[in-house]
Short mmCIF file of C-alpha atoms in Angstrom, two decimals:
data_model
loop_
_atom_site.label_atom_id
_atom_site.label_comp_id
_atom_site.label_asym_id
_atom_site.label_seq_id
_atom_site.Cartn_x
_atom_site.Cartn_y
_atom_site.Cartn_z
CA UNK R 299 -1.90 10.99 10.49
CA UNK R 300 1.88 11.73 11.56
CA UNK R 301 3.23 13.52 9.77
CA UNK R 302 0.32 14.54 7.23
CA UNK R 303 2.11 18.17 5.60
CA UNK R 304 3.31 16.89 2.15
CA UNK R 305 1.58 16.70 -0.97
CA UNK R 306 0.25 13.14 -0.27
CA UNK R 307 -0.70 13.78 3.10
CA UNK R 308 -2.35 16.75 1.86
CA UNK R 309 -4.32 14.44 -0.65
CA UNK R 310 -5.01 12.06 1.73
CA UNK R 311 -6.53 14.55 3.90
CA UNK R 312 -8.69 16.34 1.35
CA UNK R 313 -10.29 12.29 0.44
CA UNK R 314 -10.83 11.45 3.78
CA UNK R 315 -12.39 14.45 4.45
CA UNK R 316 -14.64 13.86 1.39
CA UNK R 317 -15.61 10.56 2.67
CA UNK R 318 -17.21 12.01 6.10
CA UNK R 319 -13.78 11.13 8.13
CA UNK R 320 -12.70 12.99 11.28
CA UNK R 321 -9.07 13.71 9.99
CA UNK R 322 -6.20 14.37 12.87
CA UNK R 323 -2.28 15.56 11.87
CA UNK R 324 0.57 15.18 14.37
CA UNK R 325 3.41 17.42 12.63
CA UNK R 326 5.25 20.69 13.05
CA UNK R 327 3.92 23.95 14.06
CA UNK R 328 1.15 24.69 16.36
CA UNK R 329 -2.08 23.21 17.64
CA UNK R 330 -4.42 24.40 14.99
CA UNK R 331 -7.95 23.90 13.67
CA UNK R 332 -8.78 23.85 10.21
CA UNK R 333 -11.98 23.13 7.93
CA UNK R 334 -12.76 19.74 8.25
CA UNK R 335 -9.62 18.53 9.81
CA UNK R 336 -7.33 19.62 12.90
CA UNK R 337 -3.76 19.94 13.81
CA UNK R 338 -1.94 18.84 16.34
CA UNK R 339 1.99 19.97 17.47
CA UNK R 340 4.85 17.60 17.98
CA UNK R 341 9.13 17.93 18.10
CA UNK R 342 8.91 14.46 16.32
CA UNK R 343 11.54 13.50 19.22
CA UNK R 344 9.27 13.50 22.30
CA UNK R 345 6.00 12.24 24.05
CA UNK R 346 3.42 14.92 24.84
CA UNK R 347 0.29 16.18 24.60
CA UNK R 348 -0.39 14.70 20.95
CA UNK R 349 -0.70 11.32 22.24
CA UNK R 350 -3.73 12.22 24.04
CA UNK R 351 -5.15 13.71 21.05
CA UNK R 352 -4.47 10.24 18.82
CA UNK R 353 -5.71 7.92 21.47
CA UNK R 354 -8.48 6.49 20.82
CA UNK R 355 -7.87 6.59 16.53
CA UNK R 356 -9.29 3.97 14.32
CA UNK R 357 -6.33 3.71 12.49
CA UNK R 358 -2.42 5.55 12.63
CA UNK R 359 -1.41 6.56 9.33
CA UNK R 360 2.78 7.26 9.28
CA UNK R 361 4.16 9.66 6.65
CA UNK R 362 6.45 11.21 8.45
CA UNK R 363 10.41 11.54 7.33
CA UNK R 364 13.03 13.73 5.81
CA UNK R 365 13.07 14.05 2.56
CA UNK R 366 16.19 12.39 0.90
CA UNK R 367 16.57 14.69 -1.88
CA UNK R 368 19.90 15.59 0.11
CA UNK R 369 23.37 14.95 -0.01
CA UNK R 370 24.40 11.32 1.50
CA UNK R 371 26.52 12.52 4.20
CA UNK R 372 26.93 10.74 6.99
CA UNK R 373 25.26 13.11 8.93
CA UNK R 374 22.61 13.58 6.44
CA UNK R 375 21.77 9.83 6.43
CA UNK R 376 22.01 9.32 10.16
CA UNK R 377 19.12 11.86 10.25
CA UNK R 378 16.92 10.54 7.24
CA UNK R 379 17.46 7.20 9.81
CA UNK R 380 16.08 9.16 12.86
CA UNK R 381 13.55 11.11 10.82
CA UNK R 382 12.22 7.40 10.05
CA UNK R 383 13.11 4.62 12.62
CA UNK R 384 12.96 7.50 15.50
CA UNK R 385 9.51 8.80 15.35
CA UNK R 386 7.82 5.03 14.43
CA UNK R 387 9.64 3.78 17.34
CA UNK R 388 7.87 7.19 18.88
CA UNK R 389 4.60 6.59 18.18
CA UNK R 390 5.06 3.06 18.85
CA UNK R 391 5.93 4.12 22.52
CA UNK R 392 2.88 6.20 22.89
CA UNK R 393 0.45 3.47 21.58
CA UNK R 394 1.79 1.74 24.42
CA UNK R 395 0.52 4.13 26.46
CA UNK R 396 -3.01 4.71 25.28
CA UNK R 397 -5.97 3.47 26.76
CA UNK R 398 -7.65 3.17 23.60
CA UNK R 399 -4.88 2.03 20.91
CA UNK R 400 -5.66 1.68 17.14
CA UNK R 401 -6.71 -1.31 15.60
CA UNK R 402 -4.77 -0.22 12.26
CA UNK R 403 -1.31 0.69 11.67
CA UNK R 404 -0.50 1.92 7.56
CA UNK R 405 2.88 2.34 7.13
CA UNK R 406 5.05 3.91 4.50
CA UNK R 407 8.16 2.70 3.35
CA UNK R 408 10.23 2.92 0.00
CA UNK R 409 11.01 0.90 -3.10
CA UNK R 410 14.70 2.31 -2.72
CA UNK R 411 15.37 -0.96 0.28
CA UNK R 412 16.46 -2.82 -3.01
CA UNK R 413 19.18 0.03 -3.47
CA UNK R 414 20.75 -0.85 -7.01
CA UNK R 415 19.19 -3.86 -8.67
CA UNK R 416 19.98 -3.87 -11.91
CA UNK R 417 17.56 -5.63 -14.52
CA UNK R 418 16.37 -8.29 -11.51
CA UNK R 419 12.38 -8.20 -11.68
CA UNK R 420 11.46 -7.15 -7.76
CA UNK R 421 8.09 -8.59 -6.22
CA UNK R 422 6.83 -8.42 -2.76
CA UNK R 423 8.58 -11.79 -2.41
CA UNK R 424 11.87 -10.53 -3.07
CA UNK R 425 14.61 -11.07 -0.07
CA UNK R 426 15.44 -7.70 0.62
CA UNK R 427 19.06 -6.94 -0.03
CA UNK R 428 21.86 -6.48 2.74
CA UNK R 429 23.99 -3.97 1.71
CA UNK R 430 23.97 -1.19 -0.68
CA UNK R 431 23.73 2.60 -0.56
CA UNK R 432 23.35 3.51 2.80
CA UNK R 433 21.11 6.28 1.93
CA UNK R 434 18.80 3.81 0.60
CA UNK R 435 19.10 0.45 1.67
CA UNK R 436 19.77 1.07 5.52
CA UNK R 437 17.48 3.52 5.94
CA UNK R 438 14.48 1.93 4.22
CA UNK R 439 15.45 -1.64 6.76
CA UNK R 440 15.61 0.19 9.91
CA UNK R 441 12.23 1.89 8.64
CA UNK R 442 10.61 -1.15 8.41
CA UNK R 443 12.47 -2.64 11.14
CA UNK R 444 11.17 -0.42 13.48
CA UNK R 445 7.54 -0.59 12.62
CA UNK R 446 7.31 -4.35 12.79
CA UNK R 447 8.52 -3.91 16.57
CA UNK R 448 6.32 -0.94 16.98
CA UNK R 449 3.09 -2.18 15.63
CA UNK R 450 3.31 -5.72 17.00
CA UNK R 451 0.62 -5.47 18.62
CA UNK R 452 -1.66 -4.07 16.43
CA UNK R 453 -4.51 -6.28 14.56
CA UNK R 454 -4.19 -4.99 11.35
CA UNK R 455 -0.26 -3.71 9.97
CA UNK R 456 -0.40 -2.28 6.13
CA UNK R 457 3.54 -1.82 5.06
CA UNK R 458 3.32 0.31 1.31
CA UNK R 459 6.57 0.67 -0.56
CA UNK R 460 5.82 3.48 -3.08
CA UNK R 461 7.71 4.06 -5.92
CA UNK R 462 8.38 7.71 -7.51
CA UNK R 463 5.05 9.08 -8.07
CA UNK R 464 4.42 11.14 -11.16
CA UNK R 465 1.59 13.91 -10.91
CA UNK R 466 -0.15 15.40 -7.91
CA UNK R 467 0.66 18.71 -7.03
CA UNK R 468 3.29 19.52 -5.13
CA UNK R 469 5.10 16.47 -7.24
CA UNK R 470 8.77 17.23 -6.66
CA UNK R 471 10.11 14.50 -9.00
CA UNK R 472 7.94 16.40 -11.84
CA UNK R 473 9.10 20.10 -10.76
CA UNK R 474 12.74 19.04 -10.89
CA UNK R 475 12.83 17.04 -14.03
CA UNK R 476 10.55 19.13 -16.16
CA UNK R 477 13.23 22.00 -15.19
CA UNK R 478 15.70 20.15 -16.59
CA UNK R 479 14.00 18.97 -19.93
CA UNK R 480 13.13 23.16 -20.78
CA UNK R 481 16.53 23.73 -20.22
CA UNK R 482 17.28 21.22 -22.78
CA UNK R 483 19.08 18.95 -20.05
CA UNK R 484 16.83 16.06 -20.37
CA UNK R 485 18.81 13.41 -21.09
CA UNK R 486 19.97 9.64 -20.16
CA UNK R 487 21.41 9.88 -17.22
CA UNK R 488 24.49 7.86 -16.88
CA UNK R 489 23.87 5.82 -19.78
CA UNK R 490 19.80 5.30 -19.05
CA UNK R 491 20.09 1.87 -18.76
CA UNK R 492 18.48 1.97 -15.26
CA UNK R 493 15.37 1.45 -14.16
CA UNK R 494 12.85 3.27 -12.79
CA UNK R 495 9.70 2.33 -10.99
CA UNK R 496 6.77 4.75 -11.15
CA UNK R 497 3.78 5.29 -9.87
CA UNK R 498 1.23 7.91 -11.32
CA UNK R 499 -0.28 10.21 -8.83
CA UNK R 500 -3.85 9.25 -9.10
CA UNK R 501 -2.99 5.44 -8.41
CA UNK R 502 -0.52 6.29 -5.53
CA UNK R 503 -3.60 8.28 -3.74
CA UNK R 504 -6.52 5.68 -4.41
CA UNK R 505 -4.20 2.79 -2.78
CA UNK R 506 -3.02 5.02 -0.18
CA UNK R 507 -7.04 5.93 0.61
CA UNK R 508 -7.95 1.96 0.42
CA UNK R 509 -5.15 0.98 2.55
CA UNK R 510 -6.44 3.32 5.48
CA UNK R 511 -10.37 2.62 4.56
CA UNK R 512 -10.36 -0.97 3.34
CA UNK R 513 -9.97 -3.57 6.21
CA UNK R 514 -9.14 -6.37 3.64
CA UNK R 515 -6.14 -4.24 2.77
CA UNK R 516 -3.09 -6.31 5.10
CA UNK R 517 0.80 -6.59 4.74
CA UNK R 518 2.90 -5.54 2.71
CA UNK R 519 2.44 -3.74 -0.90
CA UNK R 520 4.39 -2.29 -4.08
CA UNK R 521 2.93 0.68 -5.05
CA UNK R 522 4.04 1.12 -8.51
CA UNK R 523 2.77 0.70 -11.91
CA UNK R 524 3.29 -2.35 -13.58
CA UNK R 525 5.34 -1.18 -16.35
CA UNK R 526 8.68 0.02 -15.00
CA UNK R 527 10.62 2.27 -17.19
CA UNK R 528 14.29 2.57 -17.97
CA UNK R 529 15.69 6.32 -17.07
CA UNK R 530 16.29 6.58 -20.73
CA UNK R 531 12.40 6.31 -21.24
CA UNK R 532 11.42 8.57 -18.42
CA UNK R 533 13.61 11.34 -19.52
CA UNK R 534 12.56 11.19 -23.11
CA UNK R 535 8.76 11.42 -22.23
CA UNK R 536 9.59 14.72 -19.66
CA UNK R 537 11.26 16.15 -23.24
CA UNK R 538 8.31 14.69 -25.23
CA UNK R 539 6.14 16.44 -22.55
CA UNK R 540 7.90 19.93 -22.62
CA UNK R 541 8.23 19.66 -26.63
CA UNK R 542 11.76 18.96 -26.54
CA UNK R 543 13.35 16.71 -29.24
CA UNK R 544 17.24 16.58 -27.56
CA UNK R 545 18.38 16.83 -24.54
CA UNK R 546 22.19 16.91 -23.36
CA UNK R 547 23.21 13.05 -21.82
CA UNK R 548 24.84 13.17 -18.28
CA UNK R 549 27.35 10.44 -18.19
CA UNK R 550 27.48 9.17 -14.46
CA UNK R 551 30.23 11.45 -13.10
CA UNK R 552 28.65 14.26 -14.42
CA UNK R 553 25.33 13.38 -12.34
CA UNK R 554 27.40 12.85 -9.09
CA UNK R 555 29.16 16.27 -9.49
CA UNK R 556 25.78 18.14 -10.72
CA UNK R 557 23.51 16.72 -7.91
CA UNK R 558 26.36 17.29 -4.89
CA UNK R 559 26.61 21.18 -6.17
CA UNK R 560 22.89 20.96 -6.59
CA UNK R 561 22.81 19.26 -2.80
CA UNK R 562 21.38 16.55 -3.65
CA UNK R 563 21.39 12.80 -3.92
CA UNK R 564 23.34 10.97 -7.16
CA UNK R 565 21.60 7.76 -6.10
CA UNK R 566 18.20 8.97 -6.54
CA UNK R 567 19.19 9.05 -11.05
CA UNK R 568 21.84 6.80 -11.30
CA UNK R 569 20.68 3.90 -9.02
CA UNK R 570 17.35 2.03 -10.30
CA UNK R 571 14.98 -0.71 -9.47
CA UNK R 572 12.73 -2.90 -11.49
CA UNK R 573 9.90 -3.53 -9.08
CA UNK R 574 6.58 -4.92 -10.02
CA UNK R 575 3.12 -4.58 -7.95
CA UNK R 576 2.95 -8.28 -7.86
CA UNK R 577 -0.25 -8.74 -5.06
CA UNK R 578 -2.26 -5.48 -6.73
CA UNK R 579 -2.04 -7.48 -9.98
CA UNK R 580 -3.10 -10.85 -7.91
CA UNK R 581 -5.68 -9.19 -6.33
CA UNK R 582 -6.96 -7.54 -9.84
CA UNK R 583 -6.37 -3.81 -8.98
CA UNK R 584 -6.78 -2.01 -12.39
CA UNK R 585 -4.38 1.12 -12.49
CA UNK R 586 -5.46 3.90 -14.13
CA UNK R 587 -1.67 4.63 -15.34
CA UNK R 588 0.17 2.17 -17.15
CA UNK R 589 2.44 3.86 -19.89
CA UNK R 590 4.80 5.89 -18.21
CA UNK R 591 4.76 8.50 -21.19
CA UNK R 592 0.89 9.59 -20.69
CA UNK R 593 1.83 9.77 -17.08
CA UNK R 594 4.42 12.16 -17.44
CA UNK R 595 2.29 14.28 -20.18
CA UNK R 596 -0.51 14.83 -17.78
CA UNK R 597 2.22 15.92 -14.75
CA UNK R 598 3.63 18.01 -16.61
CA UNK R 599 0.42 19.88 -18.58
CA UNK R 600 -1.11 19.75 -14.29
CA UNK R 601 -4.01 16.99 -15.61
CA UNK R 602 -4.84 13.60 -13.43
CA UNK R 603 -6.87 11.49 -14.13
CA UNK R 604 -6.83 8.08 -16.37
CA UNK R 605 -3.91 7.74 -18.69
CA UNK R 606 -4.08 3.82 -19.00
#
């Protein structure tokens, strides 16, 4: 796993570990061994002695990236870009070589490729947009650009585009917004006519697990629920959740002055996507979270588990 350290490599860890798996992480720090699992050290800019300790894997699972909660600098998004096309072109390079390569490449991505999309219903099949914010749309197709040259010649190449998942600990989106409902700043956020596409916790780790287990699993995949939400929703169930009847709106310049002073991202609230799981609900996946309200009451309380 590259780049296993956040909360759903963490999960991912802990279930393949349950399921008998020998369980490898390539991120920062040092060499390490830990119950059940092992870790191995990596600059995420340079070959070494990692690749000797992945060769021979059943399967290369990529997590690894910056996180773009982070003000869209230039700077800032030339490094999300090398955080994310640099080390799968990295591990793309060592593959080649291995003596023993892996059969299976899963790959994560990101809903935000479609950048701002307005009320346009988003499937799998959906040409993926040219321009947009840079933040988003560039970084996501140079991702994914980079892993289809990288994994070319591996048999089996899963490409997930998760949405924002809800629930799990560690669940930053959660943390942040439940913050601002208590402080009675839960409200639309420029306007709320946005959408969002979610994905609760439990769901995001059980097709993360099958993707890496299931060798029927191929291609590319939405990982969101099948009920987008408009902003305006989401932030009224966070207030529902924290017992909150009002919260203050943020009209749109508002949310681009708060989130640069907060150093963060405007795009991430006032950009949206409605983006549907279309081959899950072809190939009959039943998600345990479907109504985005339930979802964000069991975040917030620290439940999982089926809110359908």
């Amino acid at each position: 796993m590259i780049g296993g350290s956040g909360f759903l490599g963490r999960e991912l860890t802990r279930r393949l570990i349950a399921r008998s798996h020998d369980v490898l992480v390539v991120g920062r720090g040092e060499d390490a061994l830990h119950a059940g699992w092992r870790h191995v050290g990596w600059d995420a800019r340079s070959k070494g002695s990692w690749i000797d300790a992945i060769d021979g894997s059943d399967v290369i699972v990529h997590l690894a990236g910056k996180r773009v909660d982070t003000r869209p600098t230039r700077a800032n998004v030339d490094e999300l870009i090398r955080s994310r096309e640099g080390t799968v072109r990295l591990v793309g390079e060592a593959i080649a070589d291995m003596d023993t390569p892996p059969t299976r490449w899963v790959q994560l991505s990101s809903l935000a490729i479609f950048g701002d999309a307005g009320d346009e219903v988003i499937t799998e099949a959906t040409p993926v947009p040219t321009d947009g914010p840079r933040q988003q749309v560039e970084v996501c197709r140079r991702w994914e650009a980079a892993f289809e040259q990288a994994a070319a010649g591996i048999d089996r190449r899963v490409l997930l585009r998760p949405a924002i998942t809800i629930g799990g600990a560690g669940d930053p989106a959660t943390a942040q917004l439940t913050r601002l409902a208590r402080l009675g700043l839960g409200g639309p956020v420029a306007g709320g006519r946005q959408w969002v596409s979610w994905i609760g916790a439990e769901d995001m780790f059980d097709l993360l697990e099958q993707a890496v287990i299931d060798p029927d699993v191929d291609g590319l995949y939405h990982l969101a629920s099948p009920a987008p939400a408009t902003n305006a929703e989401m932030m009224a169930a966070y207030r529902a959740a924290v017992g909150r009847r009002f919260g203050v709106p943020s009209p749109a310049i508002v949310a681009r002055v708060g989130a640069w002073l907060l150093g963060s991202d405007p795009a991430l609230a006032i950009t949206g996507r409605r983006c549907v799981p279309q081959r899950l609900l072809d190939e009959g996946h039943r998600f345990r979270s479907t109504a985005i309200d339930q979802a964000v009451a069991a975040a917030v309380s620290g439940t999982l588990g089926t809110v359908a």
